[in-house]
Short mmCIF file of C-alpha atoms (C1' of nucleotides) in Angstrom, two decimals:
data_model
loop_
_atom_site.label_atom_id
_atom_site.label_comp_id
_atom_site.label_asym_id
_atom_site.label_seq_id
_atom_site.Cartn_x
_atom_site.Cartn_y
_atom_site.Cartn_z
CA MET A 253 0.00 0.00 0.00
CA SER A 254 2.97 2.33 -0.44
CA GLY A 255 3.72 2.94 -4.09
CA GLU A 256 4.21 6.66 -3.46
CA LYS A 257 7.60 8.21 -3.11
CA LYS A 258 8.60 8.71 0.51
CA ILE A 259 8.10 12.26 1.72
CA SER A 260 11.04 13.61 3.67
CA ILE A 261 10.69 14.56 7.29
CA ALA A 262 11.99 18.04 6.45
CA VAL A 263 8.86 18.64 4.38
CA ILE A 264 6.58 17.22 7.07
CA ARG A 265 8.05 19.49 9.71
CA ARG A 266 7.17 22.52 7.61
CA LEU A 267 3.53 21.54 7.19
CA PRO A 268 2.29 22.75 10.57
CA ARG A 269 3.90 26.08 9.80
CA TYR A 270 2.03 26.32 6.49
CA PHE A 271 -1.09 25.39 8.40
CA ARG A 272 -0.55 28.25 10.84
CA TYR A 273 0.11 30.84 8.15
CA LEU A 274 -2.91 29.73 6.16
CA SER A 275 -5.04 30.00 9.27
CA ASP A 276 -3.77 33.56 9.72
CA LEU A 277 -4.61 34.38 6.10
CA ILE A 278 -8.16 33.15 6.61
CA LYS A 279 -8.47 35.38 9.66
CA LEU A 280 -7.27 38.27 7.50
CA ASP A 281 -9.99 37.34 5.00
CA ILE A 282 -7.46 36.73 2.25
CA LYS A 283 -8.96 34.37 -0.31
CA ARG A 284 -6.04 33.53 -2.58
CA ILE A 285 -2.29 33.62 -2.35
CA SER A 286 0.62 32.95 -4.69
CA SER A 287 3.68 31.01 -3.67
CA LYS A 288 5.59 34.28 -4.05
CA GLU A 289 3.43 36.22 -1.62
CA LEU A 290 3.43 33.36 0.86
CA SER A 291 7.19 33.03 0.55
CA GLN A 292 7.59 36.66 1.58
CA ARG A 293 5.36 36.22 4.61
CA MET A 294 7.03 32.99 5.70
CA ASP A 295 10.57 33.95 4.76
CA ILE A 296 11.23 30.85 2.69
CA THR A 297 11.55 30.51 -1.10
CA ALA A 298 8.52 30.29 -3.35
CA SER A 299 10.20 27.34 -5.00
CA GLN A 300 10.27 25.44 -1.73
CA ILE A 301 6.60 26.13 -1.10
CA ARG A 302 5.65 24.78 -4.52
CA GLN A 303 7.88 21.74 -4.12
CA ASP A 304 6.52 21.02 -0.66
CA LEU A 305 2.88 21.29 -1.65
CA ASN A 306 3.42 19.25 -4.78
CA CYS A 307 4.53 16.30 -2.72
CA PHE A 308 0.86 15.90 -1.86
CA GLY A 309 -0.91 17.08 -4.97
CA GLY A 310 -1.51 20.03 -7.24
CA PHE A 311 -3.46 22.32 -4.97
CA GLY A 312 -2.78 25.46 -6.97
CA GLN A 313 -3.82 26.83 -10.31
CA GLN A 314 -1.54 28.33 -12.92
CA GLY A 315 -1.94 32.05 -13.26
CA TYR A 316 -3.99 32.24 -10.08
CA GLY A 317 -2.10 30.82 -7.13
CA TYR A 318 -3.66 28.90 -4.26
CA ASN A 319 -7.12 29.14 -2.80
CA VAL A 320 -6.37 29.81 0.86
CA GLU A 321 -9.37 28.05 2.36
CA LEU A 322 -8.90 24.98 0.19
CA LEU A 323 -5.18 24.77 0.83
CA TYR A 324 -5.76 25.15 4.57
CA GLU A 325 -8.16 22.25 4.49
CA GLU A 326 -5.85 20.10 2.40
CA VAL A 327 -2.84 20.71 4.64
CA GLY A 328 -5.05 20.01 7.63
CA LYS A 329 -6.12 16.73 6.10
CA ILE A 330 -2.52 15.75 5.38
CA LEU A 331 -1.66 16.40 9.02
CA GLY A 332 -4.72 14.53 10.23
CA THR A 333 -6.52 17.41 11.93
CA ASP A 334 -9.76 15.58 11.13
CA LYS A 335 -8.64 12.38 12.84
CA GLY A 336 -9.55 13.33 16.40
CA PHE A 337 -6.50 11.65 17.89
CA LYS A 338 -7.24 10.49 21.43
CA CYS A 339 -4.47 11.37 23.86
CA ILE A 340 -3.64 10.56 27.43
CA ILE A 341 -1.19 12.43 29.62
CA VAL A 342 1.07 10.27 31.73
CA GLY A 343 2.49 12.34 34.56
CA ALA A 344 0.32 15.01 36.19
CA GLY A 345 3.17 17.30 37.19
CA ASN A 346 3.63 20.86 36.07
CA MET A 347 4.19 19.96 32.44
CA GLY A 348 1.30 17.52 32.40
CA ASN A 349 -0.86 20.25 33.85
CA ALA A 350 0.28 22.77 31.29
CA ILE A 351 -0.57 20.43 28.45
CA ALA A 352 -3.92 19.43 29.91
CA ASN A 353 -4.83 23.09 30.08
CA TYR A 354 -3.51 24.06 26.68
CA GLU A 355 -6.51 24.98 24.55
CA ASN A 356 -4.92 24.84 21.10
CA PHE A 357 -4.71 21.09 20.67
CA LYS A 358 -8.39 20.34 20.28
CA ASN A 359 -8.91 22.31 17.10
CA ARG A 360 -5.85 20.67 15.57
CA GLY A 361 -7.36 17.24 16.04
CA PHE A 362 -6.06 16.14 19.43
CA GLU A 363 -8.31 15.36 22.35
CA MET A 364 -7.13 14.77 25.90
CA ILE A 365 -9.16 11.94 27.36
CA GLY A 366 -7.16 10.84 30.39
CA ILE A 367 -4.47 11.82 32.87
CA PHE A 368 -2.45 9.36 34.92
CA ASP A 369 -0.06 9.62 37.86
CA VAL A 370 1.12 7.60 40.83
CA ASP A 371 1.02 10.29 43.50
CA PRO A 372 -1.94 9.57 45.88
CA LYS A 373 -2.34 13.31 46.43
CA LYS A 374 -3.03 13.80 42.73
CA ILE A 375 -5.27 10.81 42.07
CA GLY A 376 -8.88 11.89 41.95
CA THR A 377 -8.17 15.56 41.39
CA VAL A 378 -9.54 17.11 38.23
CA ILE A 379 -7.47 18.98 35.66
CA ASN A 380 -9.38 20.82 32.97
CA ASN A 381 -12.37 18.51 33.42
CA ILE A 382 -10.31 15.34 33.30
CA LYS A 383 -10.01 13.23 36.43
CA VAL A 384 -6.51 12.06 37.31
CA LEU A 385 -6.35 8.26 37.55
CA HIS A 386 -3.74 5.97 39.00
CA LEU A 387 -1.25 4.58 36.53
CA ASP A 388 -2.32 1.10 37.61
CA ASP A 389 -5.70 1.84 36.06
CA LEU A 390 -4.18 2.51 32.66
CA ASP A 391 -4.65 -1.12 31.53
CA ASP A 392 -8.36 -0.96 32.25
CA PHE A 393 -8.66 2.46 30.69
CA VAL A 394 -7.07 1.31 27.46
CA LYS A 395 -9.46 -1.65 27.33
CA ASN A 396 -12.41 0.73 27.43
CA HIS A 397 -11.07 3.65 25.40
CA HIS A 398 -9.18 3.85 22.15
CA VAL A 399 -5.93 5.72 22.81
CA ASP A 400 -3.79 6.99 19.94
CA ILE A 401 -1.15 8.96 21.75
CA ALA A 402 0.47 8.91 25.18
CA ILE A 403 2.05 12.14 26.29
CA LEU A 404 5.00 11.37 28.51
CA THR A 405 5.68 13.91 31.24
CA VAL A 406 6.89 11.61 33.99
CA PRO A 407 10.10 12.02 36.02
CA ASN A 408 13.10 10.69 34.19
CA LYS A 409 13.66 7.62 36.33
CA HIS A 410 10.23 6.26 35.41
CA VAL A 411 10.41 6.90 31.69
CA VAL A 412 11.65 3.57 30.44
CA GLY A 413 9.20 1.54 32.51
CA VAL A 414 6.23 3.67 31.57
CA ALA A 415 7.20 3.74 27.90
CA ASN A 416 7.41 -0.04 27.79
CA LYS A 417 4.03 -0.33 29.44
CA ILE A 418 2.54 2.06 26.90
CA LYS A 419 3.97 -0.03 24.10
CA GLU A 420 2.63 -3.26 25.60
CA LEU A 421 -0.81 -1.75 25.83
CA GLY A 422 -0.71 -1.17 22.10
CA ILE A 423 -0.60 2.61 22.06
CA LYS A 424 1.13 3.58 18.84
CA GLY A 425 2.27 7.15 19.44
CA ILE A 426 4.34 8.79 22.15
CA TRP A 427 4.90 12.50 22.58
CA ASN A 428 7.98 12.46 24.73
CA PHE A 429 8.75 15.40 27.02
CA THR A 430 11.45 13.58 28.95
CA PRO A 431 15.15 13.94 28.13
CA THR A 432 15.44 10.20 27.54
CA ASP A 433 15.64 8.89 23.98
CA LEU A 434 13.19 6.03 23.78
CA LYS A 435 14.13 2.81 22.02
CA LEU A 436 10.87 1.07 21.31
CA GLY A 437 11.37 -0.26 17.81
CA ASP A 438 9.14 0.25 14.79
CA GLU A 439 5.82 -0.45 16.49
CA VAL A 440 5.64 2.92 18.19
CA VAL A 441 6.21 6.34 16.66
CA VAL A 442 7.88 8.83 18.95
CA GLU A 443 8.13 12.58 18.71
CA ASN A 444 10.52 14.17 21.17
CA VAL A 445 10.28 17.62 22.64
CA HIS A 446 13.54 17.72 24.62
CA LEU A 447 13.11 21.20 26.09
CA SER A 448 16.59 21.35 27.59
CA ASP A 449 18.13 20.66 24.20
CA SER A 450 16.19 23.53 22.70
CA LEU A 451 17.27 25.90 25.46
CA MET A 452 20.88 24.84 25.08
CA VAL A 453 20.75 25.61 21.38
CA LEU A 454 19.52 29.08 22.30
CA GLY A 455 22.42 29.36 24.72
CA TYR A 456 24.84 28.50 21.95
CA LYS A 457 23.32 31.01 19.54
CA LEU A 458 23.50 33.68 22.22
CA LYS A 459 27.13 32.93 22.96
CA GLU A 460 27.91 33.14 19.23
CA LYS A 461 26.05 36.40 18.90
CA GLU A 462 28.02 37.96 21.73
CA SER A 463 31.34 36.92 20.21
CA GLU A 464 30.56 38.48 16.85
CA MET B 24 36.61 38.09 15.19
CA SER B 25 35.15 35.37 12.93
CA GLY B 26 37.77 33.79 10.74
CA GLU B 27 36.43 30.32 11.53
CA LYS B 28 34.22 28.44 9.17
CA LYS B 29 30.55 28.72 10.06
CA ILE B 30 29.22 25.70 11.90
CA SER B 31 25.90 24.48 10.61
CA ILE B 32 22.81 24.53 12.77
CA ALA B 33 22.38 20.79 12.15
CA VAL B 34 25.61 20.17 14.04
CA ILE B 35 24.63 22.54 16.85
CA ARG B 36 21.30 20.81 17.34
CA ARG B 37 23.09 17.51 17.91
CA LEU B 38 25.38 18.89 20.60
CA PRO B 39 22.90 18.75 23.50
CA ARG B 40 22.29 15.12 22.61
CA TYR B 41 26.01 14.36 22.78
CA PHE B 42 26.04 16.19 26.08
CA ARG B 43 23.27 13.97 27.44
CA TYR B 44 24.86 10.74 26.31
CA LEU B 45 28.22 11.76 27.74
CA SER B 46 26.55 12.61 31.01
CA ASP B 47 25.02 9.12 31.03
CA LEU B 48 28.42 7.55 30.34
CA ILE B 49 29.91 9.40 33.29
CA LYS B 50 27.11 8.06 35.51
CA LEU B 51 27.96 4.58 34.22
CA ASP B 52 31.58 5.25 35.21
CA ILE B 53 32.79 4.75 31.65
CA LYS B 54 36.06 6.59 31.17
CA ARG B 55 36.69 6.39 27.45
CA ILE B 56 34.65 5.82 24.36
CA SER B 57 35.33 5.44 20.65
CA SER B 58 33.22 7.08 17.99
CA LYS B 59 32.14 3.59 17.00
CA GLU B 60 30.83 2.65 20.44
CA LEU B 61 29.12 6.00 20.83
CA SER B 62 27.59 5.68 17.37
CA GLN B 63 25.97 2.40 18.41
CA ARG B 64 24.54 3.91 21.57
CA MET B 65 23.25 7.02 19.81
CA ASP B 66 22.19 5.35 16.60
CA ILE B 67 24.09 7.70 14.31
CA THR B 68 27.22 7.04 12.26
CA ALA B 69 30.69 7.13 13.78
CA SER B 70 31.70 9.29 10.87
CA GLN B 71 29.16 11.90 11.80
CA ILE B 72 30.32 11.95 15.39
CA ARG B 73 33.92 12.52 14.35
CA GLN B 74 32.92 15.19 11.85
CA ASP B 75 30.74 16.96 14.39
CA LEU B 76 33.33 17.01 17.13
CA ASN B 77 36.06 18.09 14.77
CA CYS B 78 34.18 21.27 14.00
CA PHE B 79 35.32 22.42 17.43
CA GLY B 80 38.68 20.75 17.88
CA GLY B 81 40.48 17.46 18.11
CA PHE B 82 39.14 16.13 21.36
CA GLY B 83 40.07 12.53 20.64
CA GLN B 84 43.23 10.53 20.40
CA GLN B 85 44.11 8.09 17.64
CA GLY B 86 44.05 4.51 18.74
CA TYR B 87 42.31 5.44 21.99
CA GLY B 88 39.07 7.25 21.36
CA TYR B 89 37.66 10.04 23.48
CA ASN B 90 38.07 10.70 27.17
CA VAL B 91 34.45 10.87 28.34
CA GLU B 92 34.91 13.36 31.15
CA LEU B 93 36.99 15.69 29.01
CA LEU B 94 34.64 15.51 26.05
CA TYR B 95 31.67 16.16 28.32
CA GLU B 96 33.34 19.27 29.61
CA GLU B 97 34.31 20.47 26.15
CA VAL B 98 30.83 19.98 24.72
CA GLY B 99 29.45 21.74 27.79
CA LYS B 100 31.78 24.65 27.20
CA ILE B 101 30.77 24.87 23.54
CA LEU B 102 27.13 25.04 24.59
CA GLY B 103 27.87 27.58 27.29
CA THR B 104 26.87 25.53 30.32
CA ASP B 105 29.41 27.57 32.26
CA LYS B 106 27.87 30.88 31.27
CA GLY B 107 25.13 31.00 33.87
CA PHE B 108 22.59 32.53 31.51
CA LYS B 109 20.11 34.65 33.44
CA CYS B 110 16.53 34.01 32.38
CA ILE B 111 13.17 35.57 33.04
CA ILE B 112 9.81 33.96 32.40
CA VAL B 113 7.20 36.22 30.86
CA GLY B 114 3.77 34.72 31.43
CA ALA B 115 3.05 32.93 34.71
CA GLY B 116 0.44 30.56 33.28
CA ASN B 117 0.67 26.81 33.28
CA MET B 118 3.62 26.66 30.94
CA GLY B 119 5.46 29.43 32.79
CA ASN B 120 4.87 27.50 36.00
CA ALA B 121 6.12 24.27 34.51
CA ILE B 122 9.32 25.92 33.35
CA ALA B 123 9.88 27.75 36.63
CA ASN B 124 9.63 24.42 38.42
CA TYR B 125 11.77 22.46 36.01
CA GLU B 126 14.92 21.47 37.87
CA ASN B 127 17.12 20.51 34.94
CA PHE B 128 17.94 23.94 33.61
CA LYS B 129 20.21 25.13 36.40
CA ASN B 130 22.89 22.52 35.90
CA ARG B 131 22.94 23.23 32.18
CA GLY B 132 23.79 26.85 32.82
CA PHE B 133 20.41 28.55 32.95
CA GLU B 134 19.13 30.39 36.00
CA MET B 135 15.58 31.66 36.42
CA ILE B 136 15.74 35.05 38.11
CA GLY B 137 12.33 36.56 37.46
CA ILE B 138 8.73 35.84 36.51
CA PHE B 139 6.35 38.43 35.07
CA ASP B 140 2.64 38.55 34.42
CA VAL B 141 -0.19 41.07 34.22
CA ASP B 142 -2.84 39.19 36.20
CA PRO B 143 -3.32 40.90 39.61
CA LYS B 144 -4.13 37.52 41.14
CA LYS B 145 -0.71 36.21 40.20
CA ILE B 146 1.41 39.26 41.06
CA GLY B 147 3.13 38.75 44.40
CA THR B 148 2.70 34.97 44.45
CA VAL B 149 5.86 32.91 44.59
CA ILE B 150 6.76 30.15 42.14
CA ASN B 151 9.73 27.99 43.05
CA ASN B 152 11.16 30.79 45.23
CA ILE B 153 10.71 33.47 42.60
CA LYS B 154 8.20 36.23 43.21
CA VAL B 155 5.89 37.04 40.31
CA LEU B 156 6.19 40.72 39.33
CA HIS B 157 4.00 42.88 37.15
CA LEU B 158 5.10 43.21 33.57
CA ASP B 159 5.22 46.99 34.09
CA ASP B 160 8.10 46.39 36.49
CA LEU B 161 10.17 44.66 33.82
CA ASP B 162 11.92 47.89 32.81
CA ASP B 163 13.10 48.50 36.34
CA PHE B 164 14.05 44.87 36.77
CA VAL B 165 16.24 44.93 33.66
CA LYS B 166 17.97 48.07 34.91
CA ASN B 167 18.98 46.26 38.08
CA HIS B 168 19.61 42.75 36.77
CA HIS B 169 21.43 41.47 33.75
CA VAL B 170 18.99 39.36 31.74
CA ASP B 171 20.21 37.10 28.93
CA ILE B 172 17.06 35.28 27.97
CA ALA B 173 13.33 35.96 28.10
CA ILE B 174 11.11 32.90 28.06
CA LEU B 175 7.87 33.77 26.32
CA THR B 176 4.83 31.92 27.61
CA VAL B 177 2.21 34.63 27.22
CA PRO B 178 -1.15 34.26 25.48
CA ASN B 179 -0.88 34.63 21.76
CA LYS B 180 -2.53 38.03 21.45
CA HIS B 181 0.15 39.62 23.65
CA VAL B 182 3.15 38.05 21.99
CA VAL B 183 4.12 40.73 19.52
CA GLY B 184 3.85 43.55 22.05
CA VAL B 185 5.80 41.71 24.71
CA ALA B 186 8.46 40.58 22.25
CA ASN B 187 9.02 44.13 21.06
CA LYS B 188 9.30 45.34 24.64
CA ILE B 189 11.86 42.62 25.37
CA LYS B 190 13.87 43.70 22.37
CA GLU B 191 13.72 47.37 23.36
CA LEU B 192 15.01 46.51 26.81
CA GLY B 193 18.07 45.00 25.19
CA ILE B 194 17.47 41.35 26.04
CA LYS B 195 19.24 39.33 23.35
CA GLY B 196 17.63 35.92 23.54
CA ILE B 197 14.05 34.71 23.40
CA TRP B 198 12.85 31.20 24.04
CA ASN B 199 9.49 31.32 22.34
CA PHE B 200 6.72 28.98 23.46
CA THR B 201 4.00 30.81 21.55
CA PRO B 202 2.84 29.70 18.09
CA THR B 203 3.75 33.08 16.65
CA ASP B 204 6.92 33.40 14.55
CA LEU B 205 8.72 36.46 15.85
CA LYS B 206 10.24 38.93 13.43
CA LEU B 207 12.72 40.92 15.47
CA GLY B 208 15.68 41.22 13.14
CA ASP B 209 19.28 40.31 13.84
CA GLU B 210 19.55 41.90 17.26
CA VAL B 211 17.68 39.13 19.04
CA VAL B 212 18.20 35.40 18.71
CA VAL B 213 15.06 33.34 18.93
CA GLU B 214 14.57 29.66 19.56
CA ASN B 215 11.05 28.39 19.00
CA VAL B 216 9.39 25.50 20.75
CA HIS B 217 6.07 25.44 18.85
CA LEU B 218 4.51 22.55 20.76
CA SER B 219 1.50 22.25 18.48
CA ASP B 220 3.75 21.82 15.47
CA SER B 221 5.56 18.99 17.19
CA LEU B 222 2.30 17.26 18.10
CA MET B 223 1.01 17.64 14.56
CA VAL B 224 4.13 15.99 13.20
CA LEU B 225 3.45 13.09 15.54
CA GLY B 226 -0.11 12.98 14.21
CA TYR B 227 1.21 12.75 10.67
CA LYS B 228 3.66 9.98 11.52
CA LEU B 229 0.86 8.07 13.25
CA LYS B 230 -1.43 8.43 10.27
CA GLU B 231 1.35 7.19 7.97
CA LYS B 232 2.06 4.26 10.25
CA GLU B 233 -1.57 3.18 10.22
CA SER B 234 -1.74 3.29 6.43
CA GLU B 235 1.31 1.10 5.99
"C1'" DT C 100 -5.26 36.73 -25.98
"C1'" DA C 101 -1.52 38.19 -22.70
"C1'" DG C 102 0.01 37.89 -18.12
"C1'" DA C 103 0.60 35.35 -14.20
"C1'" DT C 104 1.83 31.54 -11.72
"C1'" DT C 105 1.88 26.80 -11.16
"C1'" DG C 106 4.00 22.04 -11.58
"C1'" DT C 107 8.13 19.92 -12.57
"C1'" DT C 108 12.71 19.11 -14.29
"C1'" DA C 109 17.47 20.38 -13.90
"C1'" DA C 110 21.28 22.65 -11.33
"C1'" DT C 111 23.22 23.80 -7.13
"C1'" DC C 112 24.27 23.54 -2.64
"C1'" DG C 113 25.07 21.46 1.77
"C1'" DA C 114 25.09 17.60 4.80
"C1'" DT C 115 26.16 12.86 5.55
"C1'" DT C 116 28.87 8.90 4.80
"C1'" DA C 117 32.95 6.41 3.29
"C1'" DA C 118 37.71 5.87 3.03
"C1'" DC C 119 42.22 6.16 4.52
"C1'" DA C 120 46.57 8.37 5.89
"C1'" DA C 121 48.24 10.04 10.26
"C1'" DT C 122 49.42 8.84 14.75
"C1'" DC C 123 48.72 7.45 19.41
"C1'" DT D 249 56.00 -2.48 17.19
"C1'" DA D 250 51.17 -3.66 15.76
"C1'" DG D 251 46.48 -2.52 16.41
"C1'" DA D 252 43.17 0.78 17.00
"C1'" DT D 253 40.99 4.83 16.11
"C1'" DT D 254 41.16 9.52 15.15
"C1'" DG D 255 41.18 13.66 11.95
"C1'" DT D 256 40.32 14.84 7.42
"C1'" DT D 257 39.67 14.50 2.51
"C1'" DA D 258 36.83 12.67 -1.08
"C1'" DA D 259 32.43 10.54 -2.64
"C1'" DT D 260 27.69 10.22 -2.15
"C1'" DC D 261 23.39 11.43 -1.09
"C1'" DG D 262 19.50 14.43 -0.32
"C1'" DA D 263 17.45 18.85 0.05
"C1'" DT D 264 16.99 23.42 -1.71
"C1'" DT D 265 16.89 26.64 -5.37
"C1'" DA D 266 16.53 28.03 -10.16
"C1'" DA D 267 14.51 27.77 -14.51
"C1'" DC D 268 10.98 27.20 -17.65
"C1'" DA D 269 7.34 24.82 -20.22
"C1'" DA D 270 2.51 24.06 -19.31
"C1'" DT D 271 -1.72 26.18 -18.60
"C1'" DC D 272 -5.14 28.81 -16.23
#
DNA sequence: TAGATTGTTAATCGATTAACAATC
DNA sequence: TAGATTGTTAATCGATTAACAATC
C-alpha cells in the first residue's frame, strides 16, 4: 500500500507552519495567495513552497495561485486534523498540567481523554475537566477507550518503565517530554520535545552572537 | 573576530544530545569511548560523530578514542553551560509554571531570576522561590539585573507587544513557546518550541504508520 | 489573448557517509 | 612495534533553489 515516493521529514516538519500561516490568512480574510506572496510572509523561497505542496498534490492553479481556504483544508487533512487523535497524559506534574490546560490542541485534532499519575495526592483531582487516575488503572482504561497517543511527562527515572508499558498496551504514538531517547522499535512512533536541548541551542546562539 | 568556518545549525542541534549521552556515560563510570561505540549507543554514524566534534577541535586521540569526562566538559563549554545565563519567564500561566519548576535547567547553565505577568491575582505569588512581578516592572528589573534570555509563555494576542518590549530593553535571547513566529531582526536570537507543530508531526507519523 | 503563476525538471548547494593516511 | 581509532579529505546522497514549459 505504499507505491508513493517517501516524503522527507523536512517537508513534514514545515507543514504545521504552512497550516498556521494559512489559518492567519483566513483570519485576514485573504482568499487567494501565490507562492511568491506566501514566501515573503514565511521567509522561505517560493520554490520550496511549490515543491513542498506538490509532494501531496496540485493544490494550486496556474496564473492564479492557491485558494487559501482549500489549501488550509488540504494541509489540515494531510496532518490529520480531522482524525480526532485520542491522547492521554502520563504524569500530572507541572508539564502535564500545562498540556492538559492548553486549549490549542483540540482544534488541531487532538483530544485529551485521560491523565495518569502515581502520587496519591493527585489521584482523583480534576485537571481541565479530566479526572486524574492511578497509573495502575491505565490497563483498564485502554481496554475501554481507544488511545492513539500517550504524552510522557513523567520524572526521568520512570520513563523507560512507563514507555514499555505504553507499548505493551498497544498505544502507537508517544509525545515524549522527557530527556530520555526512547528505544521502542518500529511499532511505536515517537516525537521528542527535549526542552533542555532547545534551550541549550539558544544558549549556543546567544554565545555566538556575543562573540561576533 | 570570525575567521572560523561557520558551523551548521544541524551540528549545533546535535550537541545537546552528545552532552546527554556523555553525562550518562559518566554516571555509568565509563572513562573512554570510541566514535564507534558512541555511534551504536546514539544510533548515528561514527563518521558523523567525528565530523561533528572536529568542528570544534580534536578532542580525541588516535588509537584510543575520546576521554568521556573531558569531552563532556568540552561539549558543555561549547554550549555555554558555564555561562550561567540569566533568564526571566514572561507569562506565569501553566507553561510558565512548569518551566519555573523544572529542575534541569540550572545545571545546564540557565538560572531563572524573574517571573512576570499582568494578572493581579498572580502578582506577588511565589513560584519555586521566585516572586511574580507585574510586567510593568520589567523595565526596572532589567535596569537592576542582567537578563540574557526571556522565556515567552504569554497568550498569543500579547506576543508581539511583549516581544518588542523585550527587544527594546536589550534582552538578546528569546525562548518562544507561543505559536507566533517572531520577526525581530538580527539583534535578538530566537529559539522556538512550537509545541502544536511537534504534536502535529506526531499525528502525521501516526497516520502514515496506520496506512502502511 | 496576454500575463501570471503553477507544476516539474534540472542545477546547485550542503550535509552525511565512506575511506584512509596520520598517529597514538 | 602492531592494532586501534582519530582527523580529514573525497564521494555520495539528499534537500533546496533556479529555470521554464505548461496552462489557467
